[in-house]
């Protein structure tokens, strides 16, 4: 009755044209939401600040007898501030990959959704995935953001916003849970970035 989404990795993939580690760093991360209240996320910067891993311990949505309706939906808003030396690059989110474990009672449905947008932009890239009881067990989902018109501005400090949500629904008597925690290190979320010169 649970989908474990443990590890969130924001990975800066280096393509034919991409800023070098000396030109790029992750300056700051802030987060908030019903699924990631303050002090519930642990972060780790790696590989010369081109990769960040976030560990959640309270990202859990539940549904079932005796569980308040408000617990059936949880969200997390993450803002990442990139420091791009000389502001000579733009980037866009190209893909998202999710893996974990899923188990739901008959009739229950789990939904995971994600969106990204840049500070000051009215455009957003969005993707949703729905899981039903017939999809119990391990899963792996690859999402490609096709709209490459959503690019960051050409400036040194750029804010990337990632908004995710997990939700459980179903008829009376059904139950389920979506959890993001440190229980299983097999579960990951990763986001790839594409780059271009300004």
mmCIF file of C-alpha atoms in Angstrom:
data_model
loop_
_atom_site.group_PDB
_atom_site.id
_atom_site.type_symbol
_atom_site.label_atom_id
_atom_site.label_comp_id
_atom_site.label_asym_id
_atom_site.label_seq_id
_atom_site.Cartn_x
_atom_site.Cartn_y
_atom_site.Cartn_z
ATOM 1 C CA UNK A 1 0.000 0.000 0.000
ATOM 2 C CA UNK A 2 2.835 2.321 -0.481
ATOM 3 C CA UNK A 3 4.889 3.896 -3.148
ATOM 4 C CA UNK A 4 8.369 4.744 -1.919
ATOM 5 C CA UNK A 5 10.014 7.686 -3.622
ATOM 6 C CA UNK A 6 13.122 8.130 -1.569
ATOM 7 C CA UNK A 7 15.932 9.912 -3.236
ATOM 8 C CA UNK A 8 15.655 13.083 -5.262
ATOM 9 C CA UNK A 9 18.706 13.846 -7.376
ATOM 10 C CA UNK A 10 18.983 16.955 -9.467
ATOM 11 C CA UNK A 11 21.713 16.044 -11.935
ATOM 12 C CA UNK A 12 23.339 18.513 -14.281
ATOM 13 C CA UNK A 13 24.184 16.418 -17.324
ATOM 14 C CA UNK A 14 27.138 17.730 -19.342
ATOM 15 C CA UNK A 15 26.290 17.744 -23.049
ATOM 16 C CA UNK A 16 28.405 18.881 -25.997
ATOM 17 C CA UNK A 17 27.793 22.446 -24.881
ATOM 18 C CA UNK A 18 27.448 23.001 -21.162
ATOM 19 C CA UNK A 19 29.071 25.179 -18.504
ATOM 20 C CA UNK A 20 32.152 23.752 -16.842
ATOM 21 C CA UNK A 21 32.130 23.074 -13.074
ATOM 22 C CA UNK A 22 34.063 26.321 -12.637
ATOM 23 C CA UNK A 23 31.237 28.267 -14.290
ATOM 24 C CA UNK A 24 28.317 26.718 -12.409
ATOM 25 C CA UNK A 25 27.349 26.133 -8.800
ATOM 26 C CA UNK A 26 24.186 25.616 -6.776
ATOM 27 C CA UNK A 27 24.092 28.596 -4.440
ATOM 28 C CA UNK A 28 21.014 27.908 -2.325
ATOM 29 C CA UNK A 29 18.055 25.566 -1.874
ATOM 30 C CA UNK A 30 14.774 26.356 -0.133
ATOM 31 C CA UNK A 31 11.724 24.147 0.257
ATOM 32 C CA UNK A 32 8.295 24.015 1.839
ATOM 33 C CA UNK A 33 4.913 22.317 1.650
ATOM 34 C CA UNK A 34 2.774 19.756 3.416
ATOM 35 C CA UNK A 35 5.106 17.004 2.203
ATOM 36 C CA UNK A 36 8.350 18.713 3.142
ATOM 37 C CA UNK A 37 7.989 20.990 6.180
ATOM 38 C CA UNK A 38 11.068 22.744 7.501
ATOM 39 C CA UNK A 39 13.829 20.495 8.862
ATOM 40 C CA UNK A 40 12.363 17.439 7.093
ATOM 41 C CA UNK A 41 14.734 17.451 4.114
ATOM 42 C CA UNK A 42 18.452 16.697 4.183
ATOM 43 C CA UNK A 43 20.579 17.937 1.294
ATOM 44 C CA UNK A 44 23.993 16.997 -0.014
ATOM 45 C CA UNK A 45 26.020 18.795 -2.665
ATOM 46 C CA UNK A 46 28.293 16.623 -4.803
ATOM 47 C CA UNK A 47 30.566 16.639 -7.823
ATOM 48 C CA UNK A 48 31.741 20.244 -7.538
ATOM 49 C CA UNK A 49 28.224 21.514 -6.897
ATOM 50 C CA UNK A 50 26.803 20.100 -10.149
ATOM 51 C CA UNK A 51 24.652 17.509 -8.398
ATOM 52 C CA UNK A 52 22.371 17.808 -5.403
ATOM 53 C CA UNK A 53 20.612 15.021 -3.527
ATOM 54 C CA UNK A 54 17.626 15.639 -1.266
ATOM 55 C CA UNK A 55 16.435 13.114 1.334
ATOM 56 C CA UNK A 56 12.824 13.388 2.548
ATOM 57 C CA UNK A 57 11.490 11.983 5.830
ATOM 58 C CA UNK A 58 7.906 13.337 5.937
ATOM 59 C CA UNK A 59 6.722 13.163 2.327
ATOM 60 C CA UNK A 60 3.780 10.802 2.829
ATOM 61 C CA UNK A 61 0.177 10.787 1.538
ATOM 62 C CA UNK A 62 -2.276 8.278 3.014
ATOM 63 C CA UNK A 63 -5.856 7.138 2.537
ATOM 64 C CA UNK A 64 -7.902 4.617 4.477
ATOM 65 C CA UNK A 65 -10.273 4.081 7.415
ATOM 66 C CA UNK A 66 -9.639 6.581 10.207
ATOM 67 C CA UNK A 67 -7.188 8.671 8.178
ATOM 68 C CA UNK A 68 -8.141 12.366 7.687
ATOM 69 C CA UNK A 69 -8.941 13.375 4.107
ATOM 70 C CA UNK A 70 -6.280 16.091 4.265
ATOM 71 C CA UNK A 71 -3.607 13.369 4.487
ATOM 72 C CA UNK A 72 -4.510 12.017 1.029
ATOM 73 C CA UNK A 73 -2.601 14.791 -0.757
ATOM 74 C CA UNK A 74 0.881 16.159 -0.062
ATOM 75 C CA UNK A 75 3.049 18.557 -2.028
ATOM 76 C CA UNK A 76 6.576 19.931 -1.982
ATOM 77 C CA UNK A 77 7.872 23.142 -3.559
ATOM 78 C CA UNK A 78 11.641 23.282 -4.054
ATOM 79 C CA UNK A 79 13.529 26.358 -5.259
ATOM 80 C CA UNK A 80 17.107 25.961 -6.447
ATOM 81 C CA UNK A 81 19.292 29.014 -7.007
ATOM 82 C CA UNK A 82 21.988 28.481 -9.622
ATOM 83 C CA UNK A 83 25.020 30.745 -9.758
ATOM 84 C CA UNK A 84 26.165 30.905 -13.393
ATOM 85 C CA UNK A 85 29.476 32.732 -13.770
ATOM 86 C CA UNK A 86 29.104 35.790 -16.052
ATOM 87 C CA UNK A 87 25.515 34.749 -16.825
ATOM 88 C CA UNK A 88 26.632 33.283 -20.139
ATOM 89 C CA UNK A 89 24.327 30.254 -20.199
ATOM 90 C CA UNK A 90 20.624 29.385 -20.300
ATOM 91 C CA UNK A 91 19.180 26.042 -19.239
ATOM 92 C CA UNK A 92 15.940 24.094 -19.364
ATOM 93 C CA UNK A 93 14.692 20.938 -17.688
ATOM 94 C CA UNK A 94 14.767 18.132 -20.237
ATOM 95 C CA UNK A 95 13.709 14.997 -18.385
ATOM 96 C CA UNK A 96 12.641 13.439 -15.120
ATOM 97 C CA UNK A 97 13.096 9.835 -14.004
ATOM 98 C CA UNK A 98 11.269 8.143 -11.128
ATOM 99 C CA UNK A 99 11.604 4.665 -9.657
ATOM 100 C CA UNK A 100 10.304 2.958 -6.552
ATOM 101 C CA UNK A 101 7.745 0.481 -5.231
ATOM 102 C CA UNK A 102 3.962 0.628 -5.490
ATOM 103 C CA UNK A 103 1.241 -1.282 -3.678
ATOM 104 C CA UNK A 104 -2.432 -0.256 -3.520
ATOM 105 C CA UNK A 105 -5.628 -1.943 -2.378
ATOM 106 C CA UNK A 106 -8.325 -2.745 -4.957
ATOM 107 C CA UNK A 107 -9.847 0.446 -6.339
ATOM 108 C CA UNK A 108 -7.187 2.786 -4.973
ATOM 109 C CA UNK A 109 -5.332 5.119 -7.314
ATOM 110 C CA UNK A 110 -2.049 6.964 -6.735
ATOM 111 C CA UNK A 111 -0.966 9.996 -8.719
ATOM 112 C CA UNK A 112 2.418 11.683 -8.881
ATOM 113 C CA UNK A 113 2.706 15.020 -10.648
ATOM 114 C CA UNK A 114 5.587 17.382 -11.250
ATOM 115 C CA UNK A 115 6.083 20.807 -12.785
ATOM 116 C CA UNK A 116 8.940 23.226 -13.245
ATOM 117 C CA UNK A 117 9.163 26.918 -13.999
ATOM 118 C CA UNK A 118 11.671 29.729 -13.774
ATOM 119 C CA UNK A 119 11.403 32.869 -11.683
ATOM 120 C CA UNK A 120 9.237 35.459 -13.431
ATOM 121 C CA UNK A 121 8.071 33.054 -16.160
ATOM 122 C CA UNK A 122 4.404 32.401 -16.930
ATOM 123 C CA UNK A 123 5.229 29.146 -18.728
ATOM 124 C CA UNK A 124 5.651 25.813 -16.964
ATOM 125 C CA UNK A 125 6.582 22.278 -17.944
ATOM 126 C CA UNK A 126 4.215 19.705 -16.437
ATOM 127 C CA UNK A 127 4.004 15.915 -16.263
ATOM 128 C CA UNK A 128 1.633 13.546 -14.428
ATOM 129 C CA UNK A 129 1.657 9.788 -13.810
ATOM 130 C CA UNK A 130 -1.223 7.693 -12.483
ATOM 131 C CA UNK A 131 -0.813 4.277 -10.812
ATOM 132 C CA UNK A 132 -3.633 1.772 -10.230
ATOM 133 C CA UNK A 133 -3.885 -1.434 -8.217
ATOM 134 C CA UNK A 134 -2.958 -3.401 -11.347
ATOM 135 C CA UNK A 135 0.505 -1.777 -11.263
ATOM 136 C CA UNK A 136 1.668 -3.060 -7.888
ATOM 137 C CA UNK A 137 5.369 -3.750 -7.418
ATOM 138 C CA UNK A 138 8.499 -1.994 -8.575
ATOM 139 C CA UNK A 139 8.125 0.711 -11.181
ATOM 140 C CA UNK A 140 10.310 2.969 -13.280
ATOM 141 C CA UNK A 141 8.988 5.996 -15.137
ATOM 142 C CA UNK A 142 10.858 8.268 -17.535
ATOM 143 C CA UNK A 143 9.357 11.650 -18.348
ATOM 144 C CA UNK A 144 10.529 13.915 -21.142
ATOM 145 C CA UNK A 145 9.640 17.598 -21.096
ATOM 146 C CA UNK A 146 8.991 18.316 -24.775
ATOM 147 C CA UNK A 147 8.518 22.079 -24.492
ATOM 148 C CA UNK A 148 12.044 23.359 -24.940
ATOM 149 C CA UNK A 149 10.782 26.959 -25.231
ATOM 150 C CA UNK A 150 10.920 27.234 -21.425
ATOM 151 C CA UNK A 151 14.417 28.529 -20.763
ATOM 152 C CA UNK A 152 16.042 30.403 -17.920
ATOM 153 C CA UNK A 153 17.052 34.035 -18.367
ATOM 154 C CA UNK A 154 20.598 35.038 -19.278
ATOM 155 C CA UNK A 155 21.732 36.181 -15.853
ATOM 156 C CA UNK A 156 24.061 35.047 -13.110
ATOM 157 C CA UNK A 157 21.537 34.079 -10.426
ATOM 158 C CA UNK A 158 18.712 31.934 -11.785
ATOM 159 C CA UNK A 159 15.928 30.336 -9.743
ATOM 160 C CA UNK A 160 14.496 26.982 -10.824
ATOM 161 C CA UNK A 161 11.239 25.971 -9.121
ATOM 162 C CA UNK A 162 10.235 22.298 -8.865
ATOM 163 C CA UNK A 163 6.726 21.562 -7.611
ATOM 164 C CA UNK A 164 5.754 17.943 -6.956
ATOM 165 C CA UNK A 165 2.629 16.354 -5.539
ATOM 166 C CA UNK A 166 1.554 12.875 -4.445
ATOM 167 C CA UNK A 167 -2.115 11.974 -4.073
ATOM 168 C CA UNK A 168 -4.192 8.916 -3.125
ATOM 169 C CA UNK A 169 -7.859 8.450 -4.068
ATOM 170 C CA UNK A 170 -10.378 5.640 -4.301
ATOM 171 C CA UNK A 171 -13.817 4.357 -3.277
ATOM 172 C CA UNK A 172 -14.915 3.846 0.314
ATOM 173 C CA UNK A 173 -13.046 0.984 1.936
ATOM 174 C CA UNK A 174 -9.957 1.262 -0.246
ATOM 175 C CA UNK A 175 -6.598 2.288 1.162
ATOM 176 C CA UNK A 176 -3.134 3.275 0.050
ATOM 177 C CA UNK A 177 -0.028 5.261 0.872
ATOM 178 C CA UNK A 178 2.653 7.155 -1.031
ATOM 179 C CA UNK A 179 5.793 7.706 1.000
ATOM 180 C CA UNK A 180 9.075 9.469 0.353
ATOM 181 C CA UNK A 181 11.548 8.582 3.090
ATOM 182 C CA UNK A 182 14.897 6.957 3.799
ATOM 183 C CA UNK A 183 13.385 3.472 3.973
ATOM 184 C CA UNK A 184 14.614 2.335 0.568
ATOM 185 C CA UNK A 185 17.667 3.670 -1.204
ATOM 186 C CA UNK A 186 16.572 1.981 -4.425
ATOM 187 C CA UNK A 187 14.012 4.692 -5.151
ATOM 188 C CA UNK A 188 15.170 7.759 -7.030
ATOM 189 C CA UNK A 189 13.997 10.878 -8.790
ATOM 190 C CA UNK A 190 16.428 12.554 -11.173
ATOM 191 C CA UNK A 191 16.121 15.632 -13.357
ATOM 192 C CA UNK A 192 18.305 16.367 -16.388
ATOM 193 C CA UNK A 193 19.202 19.849 -17.615
ATOM 194 C CA UNK A 194 20.025 20.987 -21.146
ATOM 195 C CA UNK A 195 22.140 24.077 -21.818
ATOM 196 C CA UNK A 196 22.725 26.669 -24.518
ATOM 197 C CA UNK A 197 24.883 29.769 -24.885
ATOM 198 C CA UNK A 198 23.216 33.152 -24.442
#
